[in-house]
Coordinates of C-alpha atoms in Angstrom, one line a residue:
Chain A
M1 CA 0.1 0.1 0.2
N2 CA 1.2 3.4 -0.7
E3 CA 1.6 6.3 1.3
T4 CA -1.4 8.3 0.3
I5 CA -3.6 5.3 0.6
A6 CA -2.3 4.5 3.8
L7 CA -2.9 8.1 5.1
M8 CA -6.4 8.0 3.9
K9 CA -7.1 4.5 5.8
A10 CA -5.8 6.2 9.0
H11 CA -8.2 8.8 9.1
R12 CA -10.0 9.4 12.4
S13 CA -12.1 12.6 13.3
I14 CA -10.0 14.6 15.7
R15 CA -12.1 16.4 18.4
K16 CA -9.3 17.6 20.6
F17 CA -6.6 19.7 19.5
A18 CA -3.3 21.4 20.9
P19 CA -3.3 25.0 21.0
T20 CA -0.6 25.4 18.3
A21 CA -1.7 27.6 15.5
V22 CA -2.2 26.1 11.7
T23 CA 0.4 28.2 9.8
D24 CA -0.1 30.5 6.7
E25 CA 2.2 27.9 4.8
Q26 CA 0.0 25.0 6.1
L27 CA -3.2 26.8 4.9
K28 CA -2.0 27.6 1.7
Q29 CA -1.0 23.8 1.0
I30 CA -4.4 22.9 2.0
L31 CA -6.1 25.3 0.0
T32 CA -3.9 24.6 -3.2
A33 CA -5.0 21.0 -2.6
A34 CA -8.6 21.9 -2.3
Q35 CA -8.6 24.0 -5.5
A36 CA -6.9 20.8 -7.6
A37 CA -9.9 18.9 -6.9
S38 CA -12.3 18.1 -9.9
T39 CA -15.2 20.8 -10.5
S40 CA -18.0 20.3 -12.6
S41 CA -17.3 22.0 -15.8
N42 CA -15.0 24.2 -14.2
I43 CA -17.7 26.2 -12.2
Q44 CA -15.8 26.1 -9.2
A45 CA -18.9 26.8 -7.2
Y46 CA -17.7 27.0 -3.6
S47 CA -15.9 29.5 -1.2
V48 CA -14.3 28.7 2.1
I49 CA -14.3 31.1 5.1
G50 CA -11.3 30.7 7.5
V51 CA -12.1 31.5 11.1
R52 CA -9.2 32.2 13.4
S53 CA -10.9 34.9 15.6
E54 CA -11.4 33.3 18.9
E55 CA -14.8 35.3 19.5
K56 CA -16.0 33.8 16.3
R57 CA -14.9 30.4 17.0
N58 CA -16.6 30.6 20.5
R59 CA -19.9 31.8 18.7
L60 CA -19.7 28.8 15.9
A61 CA -19.0 26.6 18.8
E62 CA -22.4 27.3 20.3
L63 CA -24.1 27.6 16.9
T64 CA -23.1 24.2 15.9
G65 CA -24.5 22.5 18.9
N66 CA -22.0 23.4 21.8
Q67 CA -19.1 21.4 20.3
K68 CA -16.2 22.5 22.5
H69 CA -13.7 21.3 19.6
V70 CA -15.2 24.1 17.5
A71 CA -13.8 26.8 19.8
E72 CA -10.7 24.7 20.6
A73 CA -9.2 24.2 17.1
P74 CA -7.1 27.0 16.1
L75 CA -8.7 27.1 12.7
F76 CA -12.3 26.5 11.6
L77 CA -13.0 26.3 7.9
V78 CA -16.6 26.8 6.7
W79 CA -17.1 25.1 3.3
C80 CA -19.9 26.9 1.4
A81 CA -21.7 26.2 -1.7
D82 CA -21.4 29.4 -3.8
L83 CA -23.5 30.5 -6.7
N84 CA -22.9 34.2 -5.9
R85 CA -19.4 34.3 -7.5
L86 CA -21.1 32.7 -10.7
Q87 CA -23.6 35.5 -10.6
A88 CA -20.9 38.0 -10.5
A89 CA -19.1 36.1 -13.4
V90 CA -22.3 36.3 -15.5
R91 CA -22.6 40.0 -14.6
H92 CA -18.7 40.6 -15.1
H93 CA -19.1 42.6 -18.4
K94 CA -20.5 45.9 -18.3
E95 CA -23.1 45.2 -20.7
Q96 CA -24.3 42.2 -18.6
A97 CA -24.9 43.9 -15.4
D98 CA -28.2 43.1 -15.2
F99 CA -28.0 39.5 -16.3
E100 CA -29.5 36.9 -14.0
L101 CA -28.1 33.7 -12.9
T102 CA -30.5 30.7 -14.0
H103 CA -30.4 27.9 -11.5
N104 CA -32.1 25.1 -10.1
T105 CA -31.9 21.8 -8.0
E106 CA -29.1 20.9 -10.6
A107 CA -27.0 23.9 -10.0
F108 CA -27.6 23.3 -6.1
L109 CA -26.6 19.7 -6.5
M110 CA -23.2 20.8 -8.5
A111 CA -22.3 23.4 -6.0
T112 CA -22.7 21.0 -3.3
V113 CA -20.5 18.3 -4.8
D114 CA -18.0 20.8 -5.8
T115 CA -17.8 22.0 -2.3
A116 CA -17.3 18.3 -0.9
L117 CA -14.7 17.3 -3.5
A118 CA -12.6 20.5 -2.7
A119 CA -12.9 19.8 1.0
Q120 CA -12.1 16.1 1.0
N121 CA -9.0 17.3 -0.7
A122 CA -8.3 19.8 2.0
A123 CA -9.1 16.9 4.7
V124 CA -6.5 14.8 3.2
A125 CA -3.9 17.5 2.5
A126 CA -4.2 18.6 6.3
E127 CA -3.7 15.0 7.4
S128 CA -0.6 14.7 5.3
L129 CA 0.8 17.9 7.0
G130 CA 0.4 16.0 10.5
L131 CA -2.8 18.1 11.2
G132 CA -6.2 16.4 12.3
V133 CA -9.8 17.4 11.1
V134 CA -13.4 16.8 11.8
Y135 CA -16.1 17.9 9.5
I136 CA -18.7 19.5 11.5
G137 CA -22.3 18.9 10.0
G138 CA -23.8 21.0 12.8
I139 CA -23.0 24.1 10.9
R140 CA -26.4 23.5 9.4
N141 CA -28.0 23.5 12.9
R142 CA -28.6 27.3 13.1
P143 CA -27.4 28.0 9.4
Q144 CA -29.2 31.6 9.4
E145 CA -27.3 32.9 12.4
V146 CA -24.0 31.1 10.8
S147 CA -24.7 33.0 7.5
E148 CA -25.4 36.4 9.5
L149 CA -22.0 35.8 11.3
L150 CA -19.9 35.1 8.3
K151 CA -21.7 37.5 6.0
L152 CA -22.8 35.0 3.6
P153 CA -24.8 36.7 0.6
K154 CA -27.5 35.1 -1.0
L155 CA -26.7 32.1 -3.2
V156 CA -24.3 30.7 -0.6
Y157 CA -24.8 28.4 2.0
P158 CA -22.6 26.5 4.7
V159 CA -22.5 22.9 3.7
F160 CA -20.5 21.8 6.7
G161 CA -17.6 23.3 8.8
M162 CA -14.2 21.7 9.4
C163 CA -11.9 22.1 12.7
V164 CA -8.2 22.1 11.7
G165 CA -5.3 21.5 14.0
I166 CA -2.7 19.7 15.8
P167 CA -4.3 16.5 17.1
D168 CA -4.2 16.0 20.9
Q169 CA -5.7 12.6 20.7
L170 CA -5.7 9.5 18.7
P171 CA -9.2 7.9 18.7
D172 CA -9.6 4.2 17.5
L173 CA -10.3 4.0 13.8
R174 CA -14.2 3.4 13.4
P175 CA -15.0 0.4 11.5
R176 CA -17.0 0.8 8.2
L177 CA -19.7 -1.3 6.6
P178 CA -18.6 -4.2 4.9
V179 CA -17.6 -3.5 1.3
S180 CA -19.9 -6.2 0.0
V181 CA -23.1 -3.9 1.1
V182 CA -21.4 -0.6 -0.6
Y183 CA -20.1 -1.9 -3.7
H184 CA -22.2 -3.3 -6.2
E185 CA -21.0 -5.3 -9.4
E186 CA -22.9 -4.1 -12.7
A187 CA -26.2 -3.5 -11.1
Y188 CA -27.4 -2.5 -7.7
S189 CA -28.1 -5.3 -5.4
D190 CA -29.6 -5.4 -1.9
A191 CA -29.3 -9.3 -1.6
G192 CA -26.7 -9.1 0.9
F193 CA -28.1 -6.1 3.1
A194 CA -29.5 -8.3 5.9
E195 CA -26.5 -10.3 6.4
G196 CA -24.1 -7.2 6.0
I197 CA -26.0 -5.0 8.3
A198 CA -25.9 -8.0 11.1
A199 CA -22.4 -8.5 10.6
Y200 CA -21.8 -4.7 11.0
D201 CA -24.0 -4.5 13.9
A202 CA -22.0 -6.8 16.0
T203 CA -18.7 -5.4 14.7
I204 CA -19.8 -1.8 15.8
S205 CA -21.3 -3.1 19.0
H206 CA -18.0 -4.6 20.0
Y207 CA -16.2 -1.5 19.0
Y208 CA -18.3 0.7 21.5
E209 CA -18.1 -1.9 24.2
V210 CA -14.3 -1.8 23.9
R211 CA -14.1 2.1 23.7
S212 CA -16.5 2.7 26.6
G213 CA -15.5 0.1 28.8
G214 CA -18.6 -2.0 28.4
G215 CA -21.0 1.0 28.8
K216 CA -22.0 1.4 25.3
T217 CA -23.2 -1.4 23.1
S218 CA -25.7 -0.2 20.7
R219 CA -25.9 -1.5 17.2
W220 CA -25.6 0.5 13.9
S221 CA -29.2 -0.4 12.8
Q222 CA -30.4 0.8 15.9
E223 CA -28.6 4.2 16.0
M224 CA -30.0 4.7 12.3
T225 CA -33.3 3.8 13.6
A226 CA -33.2 6.4 16.4
R227 CA -31.9 8.9 13.7
F228 CA -34.2 8.3 11.0
R229 CA -37.2 7.4 12.3
Q230 CA -40.1 9.9 13.1
E231 CA -38.1 13.0 13.9
L232 CA -37.0 14.7 10.9
L233 CA -33.1 16.0 10.9
R234 CA -32.9 19.7 10.3
P235 CA -36.4 20.4 9.2
H236 CA -35.5 24.1 8.5
M237 CA -32.9 23.4 5.7
Y238 CA -35.5 23.5 2.8
D239 CA -36.7 26.8 4.1
F240 CA -33.2 28.1 4.8
L241 CA -31.8 27.3 1.4
I242 CA -34.7 29.0 -0.3
S243 CA -34.3 32.2 2.1
Q244 CA -30.7 32.1 0.9
G245 CA -31.9 32.4 -2.6
F246 CA -31.6 28.6 -3.9
Q247 CA -34.0 27.2 -6.1
L248 CA -34.8 23.7 -5.3
D249 CA -37.0 23.0 -8.3
Chain B
M1 CA 5.5 19.7 -0.5
N2 CA 4.8 16.1 0.6
E3 CA 4.0 13.2 -1.8
T4 CA 0.1 13.4 -1.3
I5 CA -0.4 17.1 -1.7
A6 CA 2.0 17.1 -5.0
L7 CA -0.4 14.1 -6.2
M8 CA -3.6 16.2 -5.6
K9 CA -1.7 19.2 -7.3
A10 CA -0.9 17.1 -10.3
H11 CA -4.6 16.1 -10.7
R12 CA -6.0 16.3 -14.5
S13 CA -9.0 14.8 -15.7
I14 CA -8.2 11.8 -18.0
R15 CA -10.3 11.1 -21.1
K16 CA -8.3 8.7 -23.0
F17 CA -7.3 5.4 -21.3
A18 CA -5.2 2.3 -22.3
P19 CA -7.0 -0.9 -22.6
T20 CA -5.6 -2.5 -19.7
A21 CA -8.0 -3.6 -17.1
V22 CA -8.1 -2.3 -13.5
T23 CA -7.2 -5.3 -11.4
D24 CA -9.3 -6.5 -8.3
E25 CA -6.4 -5.3 -5.9
Q26 CA -6.5 -1.8 -7.3
L27 CA -10.2 -1.6 -7.0
K28 CA -10.0 -3.1 -3.4
Q29 CA -7.6 -0.3 -2.6
I30 CA -9.5 2.6 -4.1
L31 CA -12.9 1.2 -2.4
T32 CA -10.9 0.9 1.2
A33 CA -10.0 4.4 0.7
A34 CA -13.3 5.5 -0.2
Q35 CA -14.7 4.0 3.0
A36 CA -12.4 5.8 5.1
A37 CA -13.6 9.2 4.2
S38 CA -15.6 11.0 6.8
T39 CA -19.4 10.4 6.8
S40 CA -22.0 12.1 8.3
S41 CA -22.9 10.5 11.7
N42 CA -21.6 7.4 10.1
I43 CA -24.6 6.9 7.8
Q44 CA -22.6 5.9 5.2
A45 CA -25.1 7.0 2.8
Y46 CA -23.8 6.1 -0.7
S47 CA -23.3 3.0 -2.9
V48 CA -20.8 2.5 -5.7
I49 CA -21.7 0.3 -8.9
G50 CA -18.7 -0.8 -10.7
V51 CA -19.3 -1.4 -14.4
R52 CA -16.9 -3.5 -16.7
S53 CA -19.2 -5.1 -18.8
E54 CA -18.6 -3.8 -22.4
E55 CA -22.1 -3.4 -23.2
K56 CA -23.1 -1.6 -20.3
R57 CA -20.1 0.9 -20.5
N58 CA -21.1 1.3 -24.3
R59 CA -24.8 2.1 -23.2
L60 CA -23.8 4.5 -20.6
A61 CA -21.5 6.5 -23.0
E62 CA -24.4 7.0 -25.0
L63 CA -26.5 7.9 -21.7
T64 CA -24.1 10.5 -20.5
G65 CA -23.9 12.6 -23.8
N66 CA -21.9 10.2 -25.9
Q67 CA -18.6 10.6 -24.1
K68 CA -16.4 8.1 -25.8
H69 CA -14.1 7.8 -22.7
V70 CA -17.1 6.2 -20.6
A71 CA -17.2 3.3 -23.0
E72 CA -13.2 3.3 -23.2
A73 CA -12.4 3.2 -19.6
P74 CA -12.2 -0.5 -18.5
L75 CA -13.9 0.6 -15.2
F76 CA -16.8 2.9 -14.7
L77 CA -18.0 3.6 -11.1
V78 CA -21.2 5.0 -10.7
W79 CA -21.7 6.8 -7.4
C80 CA -25.1 6.8 -5.9
A81 CA -26.4 8.5 -2.9
D82 CA -28.2 5.8 -1.1
L83 CA -30.9 6.1 1.5
N84 CA -32.2 2.8 0.8
R85 CA -29.9 0.9 2.8
L86 CA -30.5 3.2 5.7
Q87 CA -34.2 2.3 5.3
A88 CA -33.1 -1.4 5.1
A89 CA -31.4 -0.5 8.5
V90 CA -34.3 0.9 9.8
R91 CA -36.3 -2.1 9.1
H92 CA -33.8 -4.7 9.9
H93 CA -35.3 -6.1 13.1
K94 CA -38.3 -8.0 12.8
E95 CA -40.2 -5.9 15.0
Q96 CA -39.6 -3.1 12.7
A97 CA -40.3 -4.3 9.5
D98 CA -42.9 -1.7 8.9
F99 CA -40.7 1.5 9.9
E100 CA -40.5 4.2 7.6
L101 CA -37.5 6.2 7.1
T102 CA -38.1 9.9 7.7
H103 CA -36.2 12.0 5.4
N104 CA -36.1 15.6 3.8
T105 CA -33.7 18.0 2.2
E106 CA -31.3 17.5 5.0
A107 CA -31.1 13.6 4.3
F108 CA -30.8 14.2 0.7
L109 CA -27.8 16.5 1.4
M110 CA -26.2 14.2 4.0
A111 CA -26.4 11.5 1.4
T112 CA -24.9 13.5 -1.6
V113 CA -22.2 14.9 0.6
D114 CA -21.1 11.4 2.0
T115 CA -21.1 10.2 -1.8
A116 CA -18.8 12.9 -2.7
L117 CA -16.4 12.7 0.1
A118 CA -15.8 9.1 -0.5
A119 CA -15.7 9.4 -4.3
Q120 CA -12.8 12.1 -3.9
N121 CA -10.8 9.7 -1.6
A122 CA -11.4 7.1 -4.5
A123 CA -10.0 9.7 -7.2
V124 CA -7.0 10.3 -5.1
A125 CA -6.5 6.7 -4.3
A126 CA -6.6 5.9 -8.1
E127 CA -4.2 8.4 -9.0
S128 CA -1.8 7.3 -6.3
L129 CA -1.9 3.9 -7.9
G130 CA -0.9 5.5 -11.1
L131 CA -4.4 5.4 -12.6
G132 CA -6.5 8.3 -14.2
V133 CA -10.0 9.2 -13.4
V134 CA -12.5 11.9 -14.8
Y135 CA -15.8 12.6 -13.0
I136 CA -18.8 12.4 -15.2
G137 CA -21.6 14.7 -14.2
G138 CA -23.6 13.6 -17.5
I139 CA -24.5 10.6 -15.5
R140 CA -27.5 13.0 -14.6
N141 CA -28.5 13.7 -18.3
R142 CA -30.8 10.8 -18.5
P143 CA -30.8 9.7 -14.8
Q144 CA -34.1 7.6 -15.2
E145 CA -32.5 5.4 -17.9
V146 CA -29.3 5.1 -16.0
S147 CA -31.2 4.0 -12.9
E148 CA -33.2 1.4 -14.8
L149 CA -30.2 0.0 -16.3
L150 CA -28.3 -0.2 -13.0
K151 CA -31.4 -1.4 -11.2
L152 CA -31.2 1.6 -8.9
P153 CA -34.1 1.2 -6.4
K154 CA -36.1 4.2 -4.8
L155 CA -34.1 6.3 -2.5
V156 CA -30.9 5.9 -4.8
Y157 CA -29.7 8.3 -7.1
P158 CA -26.7 8.7 -9.4
V159 CA -24.6 11.8 -8.3
F160 CA -21.8 11.0 -10.9
G161 CA -19.9 8.6 -12.8
M162 CA -16.2 8.2 -12.7
C163 CA -13.8 6.7 -15.4
V164 CA -11.0 4.9 -14.1
G165 CA -8.2 3.4 -16.2
I166 CA -4.4 3.7 -17.1
P167 CA -4.1 7.2 -18.6
D168 CA -3.1 7.4 -22.2
Q169 CA -3.0 10.9 -22.3
L170 CA -1.3 14.1 -20.3
P171 CA -3.3 16.9 -20.5
D172 CA -2.0 20.3 -19.4
L173 CA -3.0 21.4 -15.7
R174 CA -6.0 23.6 -16.0
P175 CA -5.4 26.8 -13.9
R176 CA -7.8 27.7 -11.2
L177 CA -9.4 30.8 -10.0
P178 CA -6.9 33.0 -7.6
V179 CA -7.2 31.8 -4.2
S180 CA -8.2 35.3 -3.1
V181 CA -11.6 35.0 -4.5
V182 CA -12.1 31.3 -3.1
Y183 CA -10.8 31.9 0.5
H184 CA -12.3 34.5 2.7
E185 CA -10.7 35.6 6.0
E186 CA -13.2 35.6 8.9
A187 CA -16.2 36.8 6.8
Y188 CA -17.4 36.4 3.1
S189 CA -16.2 39.3 1.0
D190 CA -16.7 40.1 -2.8
A191 CA -14.6 42.9 -2.6
G192 CA -11.9 41.5 -5.0
F193 CA -14.3 39.4 -7.2
A194 CA -14.0 42.0 -10.4
E195 CA -10.2 42.1 -10.1
G196 CA -9.9 38.3 -9.3
I197 CA -12.5 37.3 -12.3
A198 CA -10.7 39.6 -14.7
A199 CA -7.3 37.9 -13.8
Y200 CA -8.6 34.5 -14.2
D201 CA -10.4 35.4 -17.6
A202 CA -6.8 36.4 -18.9
T203 CA -5.2 33.1 -17.3
I204 CA -7.8 30.9 -19.0
S205 CA -8.1 32.5 -22.3
H206 CA -4.1 32.1 -22.4
Y207 CA -4.6 28.5 -21.4
Y208 CA -7.1 27.8 -24.1
E209 CA -5.3 29.8 -26.7
V210 CA -1.9 27.7 -26.1
R211 CA -3.9 24.5 -25.9
S212 CA -5.7 25.0 -29.1
G213 CA -3.0 26.5 -31.2
G214 CA -4.6 29.9 -31.2
G215 CA -8.4 28.8 -32.0
K216 CA -9.9 29.1 -28.8
T217 CA -9.5 32.0 -26.6
S218 CA -12.9 32.1 -24.6
R219 CA -12.8 33.6 -21.0
W220 CA -14.3 32.1 -18.1
S221 CA -17.1 34.6 -17.3
Q222 CA -18.0 34.1 -20.9
E223 CA -18.2 30.5 -20.6
M224 CA -20.2 30.9 -17.0
T225 CA -22.5 33.2 -18.9
A226 CA -23.3 30.7 -21.6
R227 CA -23.9 28.1 -19.1
F228 CA -25.7 29.8 -16.6
R229 CA -27.8 32.3 -18.4
Q230 CA -31.4 31.7 -19.6
E231 CA -31.1 27.8 -20.2
L232 CA -31.4 25.8 -17.2
L233 CA -29.3 22.9 -16.8
R234 CA -30.5 19.4 -16.4
P235 CA -34.1 20.8 -15.7
H236 CA -35.3 17.2 -15.1
M237 CA -33.5 16.6 -11.7
Y238 CA -36.1 17.9 -9.4
D239 CA -38.7 15.6 -10.9
F240 CA -36.4 12.6 -11.1
L241 CA -35.1 12.9 -7.6
I242 CA -38.8 13.0 -6.5
S243 CA -39.9 10.1 -8.6
Q244 CA -36.9 8.3 -6.9
G245 CA -38.6 8.7 -3.7
F246 CA -36.2 11.6 -2.4
Q247 CA -38.1 14.3 -0.4
L248 CA -36.8 17.9 -1.3
D249 CA -38.6 19.7 1.5

């Protein structure tokens, strides 16, 4: 196995950071790697907000569900899908100043995917520099307030945050689903799902048991049931996206 | 600069492949890297369909806008956002067989982002093995027919395809937007957009001119205007997603 694949395989989310700053040179390399990722038809429809200010990090920690690592990490990156810069491009020439961007679900999707591809390169780059990261989906808990804090204009939304810093912990690797239920040859098949989920339930249950010293033994299927039955996750997202000017049609 | 960042910086999309097969060992490493990517709350809401059959690759080449590299690449991966396996997890225990997954725009977003993070790890892993890749957004040109061909059930949709194989070309690196218009310190600012877009227009125009021997000199802002003014991209996506059982609310 080569160094790059070994690095990716060693990924774990870091939620405890040393107080050491991320240097400008490290940040530059992270952003260079991010920008090198593929982008749909070269639209590059994302922006990154880098937050180092302690006050803002504290506020973002609150807004993301009181995640103290968001305040603790020396650098917090907010990865945003951005159609606003495309709007600027469409209006760039003087005679086009009143042009309107036409967009829809597809454009929303392109921008969201562009953002994620760039962010994942950034994550791998950060880890290759000895830094640790954790994605923060909680940035979508209170997206309106996040948008105000970071002055996000219409046509920009925060997809996820990312803490970056020197790791001050080395959590166990979390096992993943058996590849047999994730990879399908030639066509989708759920034939192995029952067996694969049962196997993974046992694996995860054991993993929690060891990590918690026996206190936690829940299974993956139970966790997913708790998460995806009855209560809707972040039910405000549709209205928020519409209020930010996105068109989900 | 370390090897991993150098690799990511050297990324170019490959659209011409040698006929050599991607080995099972290479595929295994690619999938291992993909699965190691972060996933929102461990939901792992994606599936990968690997297509090697020549007949299917030919058909997918047609369905993605007659892209001949889709037929030519020995391996075509279709990256799908997948809430269906979560539905299976929610129904896994006998007494839960009639449970319904609750989902919405947020769940759609989580699955889409999970898919992209895994795919980008796969892309980097493939390149680290000396393979080349290109993302195929054209998989969304005729998503209903793609879904039938690949037997995608409800709650699964193809986010993008990816050609994988030994490169038989080495295209120039495509320049990206100045980092100054992509990265924002502490808060979003469009203050530098006009200048940054103008600079990038000049860069891209020069890049095309050199690559085409003077025949093509279009600017980025012009390309974006052509793409995002008036004609909506893939206007069928919303209806398709709804017909696949996703809830965009």
